[in-house]
Short mmCIF file of C-alpha atoms and ligand atoms in Angstrom, two decimals:
data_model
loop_
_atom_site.label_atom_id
_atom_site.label_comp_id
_atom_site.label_asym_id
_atom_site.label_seq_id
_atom_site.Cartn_x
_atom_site.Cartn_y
_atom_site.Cartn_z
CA UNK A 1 28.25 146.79 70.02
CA UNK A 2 26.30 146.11 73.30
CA UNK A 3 27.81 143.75 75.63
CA UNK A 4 25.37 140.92 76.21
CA UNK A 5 25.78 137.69 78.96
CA UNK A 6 23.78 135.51 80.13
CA UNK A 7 24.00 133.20 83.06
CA UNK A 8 22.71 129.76 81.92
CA UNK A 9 22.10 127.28 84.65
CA UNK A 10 20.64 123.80 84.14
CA UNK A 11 17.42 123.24 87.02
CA UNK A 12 19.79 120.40 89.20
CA UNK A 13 17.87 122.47 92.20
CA UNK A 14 20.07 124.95 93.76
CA UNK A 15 22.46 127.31 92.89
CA UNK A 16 26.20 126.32 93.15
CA UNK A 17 28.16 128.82 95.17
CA UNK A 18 30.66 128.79 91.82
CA UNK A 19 27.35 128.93 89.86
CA UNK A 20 26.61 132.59 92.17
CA UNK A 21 30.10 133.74 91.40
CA UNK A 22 29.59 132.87 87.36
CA UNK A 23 25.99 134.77 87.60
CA UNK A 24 27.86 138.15 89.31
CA UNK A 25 30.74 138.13 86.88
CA UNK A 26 28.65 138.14 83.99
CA UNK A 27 26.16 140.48 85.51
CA UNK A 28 28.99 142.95 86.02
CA UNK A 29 30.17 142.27 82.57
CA UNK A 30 26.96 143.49 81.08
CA UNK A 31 25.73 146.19 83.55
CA UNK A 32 29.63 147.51 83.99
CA UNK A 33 29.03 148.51 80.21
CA UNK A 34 25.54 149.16 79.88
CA UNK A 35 24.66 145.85 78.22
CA UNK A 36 22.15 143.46 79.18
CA UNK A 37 22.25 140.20 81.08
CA UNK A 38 20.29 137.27 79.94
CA UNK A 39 19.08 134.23 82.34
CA UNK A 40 18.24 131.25 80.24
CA UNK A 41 17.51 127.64 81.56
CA UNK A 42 19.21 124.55 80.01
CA UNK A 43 17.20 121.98 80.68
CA UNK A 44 17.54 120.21 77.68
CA UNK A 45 18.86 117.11 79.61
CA UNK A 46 15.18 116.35 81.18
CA UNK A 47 16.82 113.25 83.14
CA UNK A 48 18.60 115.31 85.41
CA UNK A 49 15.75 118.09 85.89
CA UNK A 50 14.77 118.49 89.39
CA UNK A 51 11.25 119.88 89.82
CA UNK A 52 10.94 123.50 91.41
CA UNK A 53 14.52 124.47 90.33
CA UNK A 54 13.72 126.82 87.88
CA UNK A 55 11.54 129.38 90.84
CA UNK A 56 14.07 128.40 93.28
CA UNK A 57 16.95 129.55 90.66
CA UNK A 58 15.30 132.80 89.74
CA UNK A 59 14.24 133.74 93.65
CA UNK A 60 17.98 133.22 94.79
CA UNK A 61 19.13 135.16 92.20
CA UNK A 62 16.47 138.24 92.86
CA UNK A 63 17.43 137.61 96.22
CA UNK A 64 21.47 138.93 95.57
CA UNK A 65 19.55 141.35 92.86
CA UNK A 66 20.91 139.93 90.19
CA UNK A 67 18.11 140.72 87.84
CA UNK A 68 17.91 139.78 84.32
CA UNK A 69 16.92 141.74 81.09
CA UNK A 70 15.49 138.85 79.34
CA UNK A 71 14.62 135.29 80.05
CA UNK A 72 14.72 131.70 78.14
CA UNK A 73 13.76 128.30 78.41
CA UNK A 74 15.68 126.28 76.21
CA UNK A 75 12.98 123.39 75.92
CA UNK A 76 10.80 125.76 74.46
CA UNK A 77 13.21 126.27 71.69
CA UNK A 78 13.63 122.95 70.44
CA UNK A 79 12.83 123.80 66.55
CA UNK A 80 15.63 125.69 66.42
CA UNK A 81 18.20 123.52 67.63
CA UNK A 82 16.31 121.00 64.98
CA UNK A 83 16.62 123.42 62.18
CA UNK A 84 20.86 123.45 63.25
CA UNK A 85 20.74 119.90 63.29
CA UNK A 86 19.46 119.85 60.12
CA UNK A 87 21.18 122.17 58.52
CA UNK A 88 24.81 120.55 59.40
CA UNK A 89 23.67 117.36 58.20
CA UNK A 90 23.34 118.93 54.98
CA UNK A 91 26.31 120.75 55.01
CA UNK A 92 28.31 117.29 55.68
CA UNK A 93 29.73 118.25 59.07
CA UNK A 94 27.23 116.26 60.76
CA UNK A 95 25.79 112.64 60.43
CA UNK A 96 22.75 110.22 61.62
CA UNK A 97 23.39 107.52 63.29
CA UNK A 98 20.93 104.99 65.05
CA UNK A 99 18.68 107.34 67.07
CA UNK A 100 20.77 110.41 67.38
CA UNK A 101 22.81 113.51 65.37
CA UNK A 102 26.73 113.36 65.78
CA UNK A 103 28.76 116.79 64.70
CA UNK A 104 31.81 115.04 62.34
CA UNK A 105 34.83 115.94 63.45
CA UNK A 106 37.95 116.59 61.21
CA UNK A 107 41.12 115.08 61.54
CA UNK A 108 44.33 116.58 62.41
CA UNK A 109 43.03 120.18 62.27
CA UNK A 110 44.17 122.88 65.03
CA UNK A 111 40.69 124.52 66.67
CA UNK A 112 41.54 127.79 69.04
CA UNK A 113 40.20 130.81 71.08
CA UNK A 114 41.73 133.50 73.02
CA UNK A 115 39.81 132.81 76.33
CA UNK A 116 39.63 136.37 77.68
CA UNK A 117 39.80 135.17 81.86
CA UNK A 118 43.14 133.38 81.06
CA UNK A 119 43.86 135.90 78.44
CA UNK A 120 45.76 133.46 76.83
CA UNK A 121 45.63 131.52 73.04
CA UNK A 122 44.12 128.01 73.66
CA UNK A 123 44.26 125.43 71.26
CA UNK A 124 43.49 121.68 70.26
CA UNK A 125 44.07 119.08 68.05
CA UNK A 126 40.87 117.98 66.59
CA UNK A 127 42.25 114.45 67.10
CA UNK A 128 42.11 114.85 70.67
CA UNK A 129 38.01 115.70 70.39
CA UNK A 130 35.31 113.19 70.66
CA UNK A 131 32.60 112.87 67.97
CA UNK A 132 29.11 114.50 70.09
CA UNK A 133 25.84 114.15 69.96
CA UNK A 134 24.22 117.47 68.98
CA UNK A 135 21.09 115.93 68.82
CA UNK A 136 18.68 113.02 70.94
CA UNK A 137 16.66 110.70 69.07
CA UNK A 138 13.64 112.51 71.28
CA UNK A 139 14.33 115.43 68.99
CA UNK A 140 16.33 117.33 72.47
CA UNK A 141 19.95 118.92 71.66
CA UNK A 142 22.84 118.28 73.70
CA UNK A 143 24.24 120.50 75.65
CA UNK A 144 27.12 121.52 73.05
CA UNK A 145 24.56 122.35 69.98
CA UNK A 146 22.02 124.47 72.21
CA UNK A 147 24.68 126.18 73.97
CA UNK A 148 25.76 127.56 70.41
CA UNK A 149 22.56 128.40 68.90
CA UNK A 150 21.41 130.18 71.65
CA UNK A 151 24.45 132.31 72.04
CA UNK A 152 24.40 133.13 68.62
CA UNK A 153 20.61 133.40 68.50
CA UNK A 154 20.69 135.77 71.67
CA UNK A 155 23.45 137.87 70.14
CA UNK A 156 25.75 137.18 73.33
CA UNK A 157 28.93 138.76 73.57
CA UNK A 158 30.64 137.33 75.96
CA UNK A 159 30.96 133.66 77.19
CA UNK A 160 31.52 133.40 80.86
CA UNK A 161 31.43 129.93 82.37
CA UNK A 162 32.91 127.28 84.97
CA UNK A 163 36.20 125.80 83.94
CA UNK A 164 34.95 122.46 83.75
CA UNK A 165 33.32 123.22 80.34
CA UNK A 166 36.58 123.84 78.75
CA UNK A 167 36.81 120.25 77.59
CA UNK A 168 33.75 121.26 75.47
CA UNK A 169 34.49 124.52 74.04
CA UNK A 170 36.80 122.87 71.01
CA UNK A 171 33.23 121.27 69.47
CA UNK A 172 31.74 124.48 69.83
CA UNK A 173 34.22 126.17 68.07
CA UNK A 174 33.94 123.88 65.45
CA UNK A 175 30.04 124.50 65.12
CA UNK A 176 30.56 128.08 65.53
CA UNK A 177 32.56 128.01 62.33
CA UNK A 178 30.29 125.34 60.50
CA UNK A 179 27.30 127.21 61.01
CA UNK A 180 28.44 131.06 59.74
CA UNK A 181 28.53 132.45 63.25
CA UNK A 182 30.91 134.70 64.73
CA UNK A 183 32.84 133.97 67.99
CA UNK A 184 31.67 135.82 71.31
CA UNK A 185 34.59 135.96 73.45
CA UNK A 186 34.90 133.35 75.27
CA UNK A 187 36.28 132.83 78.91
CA UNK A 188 36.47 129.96 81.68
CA UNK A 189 36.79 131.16 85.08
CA UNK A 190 38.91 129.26 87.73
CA UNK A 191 37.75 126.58 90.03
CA UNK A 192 37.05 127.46 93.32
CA UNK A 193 39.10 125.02 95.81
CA UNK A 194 37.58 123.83 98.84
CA UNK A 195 39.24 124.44 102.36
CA UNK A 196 40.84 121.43 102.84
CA UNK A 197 42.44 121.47 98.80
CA UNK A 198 40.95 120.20 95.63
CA UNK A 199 37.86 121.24 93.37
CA UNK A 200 35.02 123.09 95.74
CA UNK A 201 32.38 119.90 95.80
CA UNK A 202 28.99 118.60 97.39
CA UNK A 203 31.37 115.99 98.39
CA UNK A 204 33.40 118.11 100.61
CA UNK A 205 30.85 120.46 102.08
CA UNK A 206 27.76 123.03 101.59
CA UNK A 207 28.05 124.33 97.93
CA UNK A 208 24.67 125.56 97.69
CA UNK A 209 23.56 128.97 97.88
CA UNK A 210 20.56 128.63 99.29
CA UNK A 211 21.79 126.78 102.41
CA UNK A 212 24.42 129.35 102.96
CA UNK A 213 21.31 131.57 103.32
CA UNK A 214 19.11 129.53 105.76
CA UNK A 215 22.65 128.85 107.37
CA UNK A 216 22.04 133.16 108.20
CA UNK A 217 24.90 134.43 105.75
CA UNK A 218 23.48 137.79 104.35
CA UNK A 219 23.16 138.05 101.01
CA UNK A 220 25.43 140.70 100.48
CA UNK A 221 28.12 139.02 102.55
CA UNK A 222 27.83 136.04 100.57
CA UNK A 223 27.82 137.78 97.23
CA UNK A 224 31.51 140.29 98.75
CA UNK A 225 32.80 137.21 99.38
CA UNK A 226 32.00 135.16 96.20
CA UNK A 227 33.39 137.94 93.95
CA UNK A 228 36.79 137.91 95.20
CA UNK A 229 37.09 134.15 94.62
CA UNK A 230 38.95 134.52 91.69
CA UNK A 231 38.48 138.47 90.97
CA UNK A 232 40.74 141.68 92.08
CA UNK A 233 40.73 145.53 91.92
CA UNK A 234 43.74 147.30 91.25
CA UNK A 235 43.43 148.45 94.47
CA UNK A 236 43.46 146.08 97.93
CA UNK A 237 39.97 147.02 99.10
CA UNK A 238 37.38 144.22 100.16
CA UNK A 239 34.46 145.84 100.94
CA UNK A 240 31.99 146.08 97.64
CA UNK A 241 28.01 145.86 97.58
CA UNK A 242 26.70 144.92 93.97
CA UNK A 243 26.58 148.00 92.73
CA UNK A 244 29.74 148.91 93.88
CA UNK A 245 31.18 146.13 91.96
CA UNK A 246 29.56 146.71 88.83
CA UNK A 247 30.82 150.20 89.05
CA UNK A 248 34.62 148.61 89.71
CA UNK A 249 34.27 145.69 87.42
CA UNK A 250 37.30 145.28 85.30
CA UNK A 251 38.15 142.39 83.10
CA UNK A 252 41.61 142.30 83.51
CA UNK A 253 40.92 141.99 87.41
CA UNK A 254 40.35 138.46 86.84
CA UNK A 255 42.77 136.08 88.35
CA UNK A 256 44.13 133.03 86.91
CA UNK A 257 45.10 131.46 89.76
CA UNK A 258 42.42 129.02 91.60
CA UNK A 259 41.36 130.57 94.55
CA UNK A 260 40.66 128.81 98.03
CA UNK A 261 37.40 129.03 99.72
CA UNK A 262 37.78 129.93 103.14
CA UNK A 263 35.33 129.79 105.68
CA UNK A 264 36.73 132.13 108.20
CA UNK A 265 36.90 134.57 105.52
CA UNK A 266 32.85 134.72 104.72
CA UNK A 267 32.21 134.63 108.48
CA UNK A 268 34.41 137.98 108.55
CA UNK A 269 32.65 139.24 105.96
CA UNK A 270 29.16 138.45 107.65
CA UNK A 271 30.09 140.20 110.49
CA UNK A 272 30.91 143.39 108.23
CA UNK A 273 27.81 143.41 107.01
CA UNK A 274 25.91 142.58 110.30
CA UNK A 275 27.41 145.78 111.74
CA UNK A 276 26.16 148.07 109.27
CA UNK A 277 22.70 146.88 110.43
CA UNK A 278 20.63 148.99 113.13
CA UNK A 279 19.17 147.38 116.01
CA UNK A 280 15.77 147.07 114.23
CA UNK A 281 16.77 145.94 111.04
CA UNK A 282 19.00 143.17 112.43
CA UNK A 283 15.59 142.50 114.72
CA UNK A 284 13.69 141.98 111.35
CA UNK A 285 16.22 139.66 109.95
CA UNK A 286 16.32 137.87 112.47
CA UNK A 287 12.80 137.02 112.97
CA UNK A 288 13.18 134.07 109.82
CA UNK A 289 15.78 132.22 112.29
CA UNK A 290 14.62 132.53 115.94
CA UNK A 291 11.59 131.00 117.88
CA UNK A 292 11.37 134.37 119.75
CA UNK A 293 9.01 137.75 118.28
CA UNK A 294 10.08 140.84 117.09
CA UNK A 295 10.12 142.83 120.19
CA UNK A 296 11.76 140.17 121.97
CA UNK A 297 14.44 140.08 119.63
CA UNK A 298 15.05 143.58 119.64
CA UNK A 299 15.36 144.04 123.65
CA UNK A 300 18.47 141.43 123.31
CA UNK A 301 19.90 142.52 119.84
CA UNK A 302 22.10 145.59 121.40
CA UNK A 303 23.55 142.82 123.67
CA UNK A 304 24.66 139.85 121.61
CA UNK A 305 24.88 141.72 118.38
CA UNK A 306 28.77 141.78 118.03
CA UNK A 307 29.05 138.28 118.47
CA UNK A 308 26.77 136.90 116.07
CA UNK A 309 28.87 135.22 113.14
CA UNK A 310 25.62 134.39 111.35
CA UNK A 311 21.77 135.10 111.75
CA UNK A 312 21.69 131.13 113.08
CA UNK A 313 23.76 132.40 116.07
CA UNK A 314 21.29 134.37 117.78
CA UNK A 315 19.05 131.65 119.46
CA UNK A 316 22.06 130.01 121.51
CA UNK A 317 23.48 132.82 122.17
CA UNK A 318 19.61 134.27 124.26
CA UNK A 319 19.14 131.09 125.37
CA UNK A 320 19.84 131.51 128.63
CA UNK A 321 17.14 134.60 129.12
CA UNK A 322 14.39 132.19 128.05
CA UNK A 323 15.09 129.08 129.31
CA UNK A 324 16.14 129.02 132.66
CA UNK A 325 19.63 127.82 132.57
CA UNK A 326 21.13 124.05 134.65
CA UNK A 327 23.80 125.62 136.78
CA UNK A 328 26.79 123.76 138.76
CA UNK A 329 27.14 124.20 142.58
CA UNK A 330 29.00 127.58 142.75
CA UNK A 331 29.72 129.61 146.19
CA UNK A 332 26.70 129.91 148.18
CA UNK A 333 28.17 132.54 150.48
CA UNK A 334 28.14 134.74 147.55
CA UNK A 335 24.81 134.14 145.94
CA UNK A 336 23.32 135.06 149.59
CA UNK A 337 25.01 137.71 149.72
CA UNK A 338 24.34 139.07 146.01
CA UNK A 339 20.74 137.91 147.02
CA UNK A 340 20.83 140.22 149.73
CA UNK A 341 21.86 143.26 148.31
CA UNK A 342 19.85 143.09 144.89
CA UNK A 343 16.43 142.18 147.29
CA UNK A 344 16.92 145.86 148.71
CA UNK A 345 17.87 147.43 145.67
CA UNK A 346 17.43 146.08 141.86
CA UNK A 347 17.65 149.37 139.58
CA UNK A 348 20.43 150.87 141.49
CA UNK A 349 24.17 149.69 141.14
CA UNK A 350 25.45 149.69 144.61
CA UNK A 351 25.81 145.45 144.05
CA UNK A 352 29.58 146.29 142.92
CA UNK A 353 30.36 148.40 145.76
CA UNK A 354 28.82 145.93 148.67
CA UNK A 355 30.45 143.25 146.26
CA UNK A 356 33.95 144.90 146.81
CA UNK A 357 33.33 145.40 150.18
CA UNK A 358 32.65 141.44 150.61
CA UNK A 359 35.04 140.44 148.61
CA UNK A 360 37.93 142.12 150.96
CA UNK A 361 36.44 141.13 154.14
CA UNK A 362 36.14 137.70 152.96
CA UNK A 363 39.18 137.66 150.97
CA UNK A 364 37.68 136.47 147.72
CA UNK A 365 38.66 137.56 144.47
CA UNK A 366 36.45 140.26 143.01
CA UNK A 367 36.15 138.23 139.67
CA UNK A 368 34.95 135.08 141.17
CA UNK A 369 32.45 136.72 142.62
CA UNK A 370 31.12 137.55 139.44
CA UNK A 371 31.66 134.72 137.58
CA UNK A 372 29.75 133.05 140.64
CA UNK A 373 26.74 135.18 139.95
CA UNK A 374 27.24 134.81 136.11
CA UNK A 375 26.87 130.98 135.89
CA UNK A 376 24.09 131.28 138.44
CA UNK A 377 21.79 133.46 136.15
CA UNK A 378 23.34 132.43 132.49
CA UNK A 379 24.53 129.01 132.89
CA UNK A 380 27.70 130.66 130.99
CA UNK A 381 30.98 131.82 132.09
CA UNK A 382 31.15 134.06 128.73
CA UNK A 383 27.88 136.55 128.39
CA UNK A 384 27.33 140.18 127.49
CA UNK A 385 27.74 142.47 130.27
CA UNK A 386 25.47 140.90 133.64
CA UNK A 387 24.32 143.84 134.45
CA UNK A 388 22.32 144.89 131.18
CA UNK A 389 21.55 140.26 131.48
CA UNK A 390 20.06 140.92 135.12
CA UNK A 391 18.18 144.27 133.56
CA UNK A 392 16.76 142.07 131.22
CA UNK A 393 15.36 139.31 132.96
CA UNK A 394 14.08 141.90 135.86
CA UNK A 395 14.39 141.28 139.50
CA UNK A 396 11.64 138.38 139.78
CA UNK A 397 13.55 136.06 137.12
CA UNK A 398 17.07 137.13 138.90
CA UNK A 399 16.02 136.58 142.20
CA UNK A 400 14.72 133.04 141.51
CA UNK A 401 17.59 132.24 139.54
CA UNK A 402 20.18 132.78 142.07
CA UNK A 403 18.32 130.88 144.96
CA UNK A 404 17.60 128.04 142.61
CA UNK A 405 21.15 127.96 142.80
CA UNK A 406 22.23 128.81 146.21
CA UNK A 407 19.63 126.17 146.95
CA UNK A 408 21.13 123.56 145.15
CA UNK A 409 22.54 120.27 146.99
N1 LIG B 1 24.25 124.76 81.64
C1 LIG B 1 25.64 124.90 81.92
C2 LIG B 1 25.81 124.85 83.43
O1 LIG B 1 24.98 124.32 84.08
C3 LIG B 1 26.12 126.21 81.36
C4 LIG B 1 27.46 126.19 80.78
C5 LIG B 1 27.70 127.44 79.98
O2 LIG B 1 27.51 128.53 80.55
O3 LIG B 1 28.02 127.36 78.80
O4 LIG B 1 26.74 125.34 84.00
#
């Protein structure tokens, strides 16, 4: 039989970085055996539908390439949740009450799954489950009838989802078996914990996907990173682009243990990925976050690449070569002097050797000197190398920079 998933977000206008992680797994799922990968909108609850969600869904997910085979709106399927409705009202497993469809549940019985993450047996008492509503009065399911109907109707396979719909999964079962359709597999994958401990939430920090992007994570970075949360290979490598996944998905590589987002850990992997870059692609990506052009990105990139953490980074860290830079009072003997020497000659590098020379006759350390001249062109006592800085800027900017501050009171 084909393997068929589906990612199946409700339009609450981004993507949850748990919500990514769901989306690859079940990608990987499919495409790992050939099968196909559905994307299907629940917006049955219309209350909590936030306009421009459902472009903004499918662009993030293009934007990580994970591209579906088919696509659904489940308001546009309301007659058939109706017809299910229906149909377990006459069967006696569901009633009308004032306004709404409730599923009946039985008392005392045992309801279970094998949930293939866990790959464990879990079970309930149906006297711990709450009666539902399967149906509005405004002729909309709930969540737990659509949900069933449309996995069944979309011949899914398996069912990948966030832990917290566990608590749900014993009324689905039960409609599963009251309507005549066979169980997918079924599996919950862990909660991601935040840094500081506890469930990964708004509450504690940036859980959406798209502001991990405008915050300049690459895609592909965020997407190593988000597969790991809670999946392994056999093997202890890191490094996997989508495909690369797919190719190494295995099911029994997922973990049951919650794992721990850690910060730290996507910056490394950002910086992976940033180095694979050339000069001139990290200049295009670039572009989106800086005030500065193309070209003028590219004349800096070779200097500050290797300490950009993300894409954001880049415009602090040039700052100093647009913006002339408020400098402290630093030794004036040396500015003259480097004054001096780079007047007669610019291009050439003879400012180290005349530097040393200084230095010993004035008995000044050959590193303050430099930091001197450092802070008097950056404003920083941490750059890229000064020369290629002072290359750069050309002699003019240098020049003016240094007896701006020599000149200082
Ligand atoms: N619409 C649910 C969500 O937003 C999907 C749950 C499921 O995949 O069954 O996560």
């Amino acid at each position: 039989m084909k393997v068929r998933t589906r990612f199946a977000p409700s339009p609450t206008g981004y993507l949850h970085i748990g919500g990514l992680r769901t989306a690859a797994y079940a990608f990987a799922l499919a495409k790992h055996n050939g099968g196909d990968f559905l994307l299907r909108l629940e917006d049955t609850d219309q209350k909590r539908l936030v306009p421009g969600s459902e472009e903004k869904i499918k662009g993030t997910l293009e934007t990580f390439g994970l591209n579906w085979d088919e696509y659904y709106v489940q308001s546009q399927r309301l007659e058939l949740y109706q017809k299910a409705a229906r149909e377990l009202v006459k069967s006696g497993h569901a009633y009308e009450t004032e306004g709404a469809i409730k599923l009946k549940i039985p008392e005392g019985e045992t309801v279970s799954y094998r949930d293939f993450v866990f790959r464990e047996e879990i079970s309930w008492n149906t006297n711990d489950v709450f009666e539902p509503v399967i149906l509005k009065s405004d002729g909309f399911p709930t969540y737990h009838l659509a949900v069933v109907v449309d996995d069944h109707e979309m011949g899914i396979t398996h069912v990948l989802r966030g832990y917290d719909w566990m608590p749900s999964t014993p009324i689905h079962l039960l409609i599963y078996k009251y309507l005549g359709y066979e169980l997918p597999q079924i599996g919950h994958l862990t909660d991601i914990q935040s840094p500081e401990g506890g469930k990964l939430s708004k509450r504690k920090g940036n859980v959406s996907v798209e502001r991990h992007l405008d915050d300049g994570y690459l895609p592909e970075a965020l997407l190593n990173f988000v597969v790991l949360l809670g999946w392994a290979p056999k093997d202890n490598r890191e490094m996997f682009t989508l495909e690369e996944f797919v190719e190494n998905f295995n099911e029994n590589g997922f973990q049951k243990s919650n794992p721990r987002f850690v910060p730290d850990k996507l910056n490394w992997f950002n910086q992976q990925y940033l180095k694979k870059l050339s000069d001139e692609e990290l200049a295009g990506k670039l572009t989106k976050f800086s005030a500065h052009s193309y070209e003028e990105i590219l004349k800096l990139v070779p200097l500050v690449r290797d300490r950009l953490v993300t894409l954001r980074d880049f415009d602090s860290l040039t700052e100093y070569f647009f913006v002339r830079p408020e400098v402290p009072v630093e030794n004036k003997k040396v500015l003259e002097h480097a004054i001096s020497v780079l007047k007669k000659d610019f291009a050439g590098k003879i400012l180290e050797e005349k530097a040393r020379a200084f230095c010993a006759a004035k008995n000044i350390k050959v590193g303050e000197y430099f930091m001197a001249l450092r802070v008097a062109v950056t404003g920083k006592t941490t750059t890229p190398p000064l020369w290629d800085i002072m290359q750069i800027l050309g002699k003019d900017e240098t020049l003016i920079r240094l007896d701006h501050a020599r000149s200082k009171p």
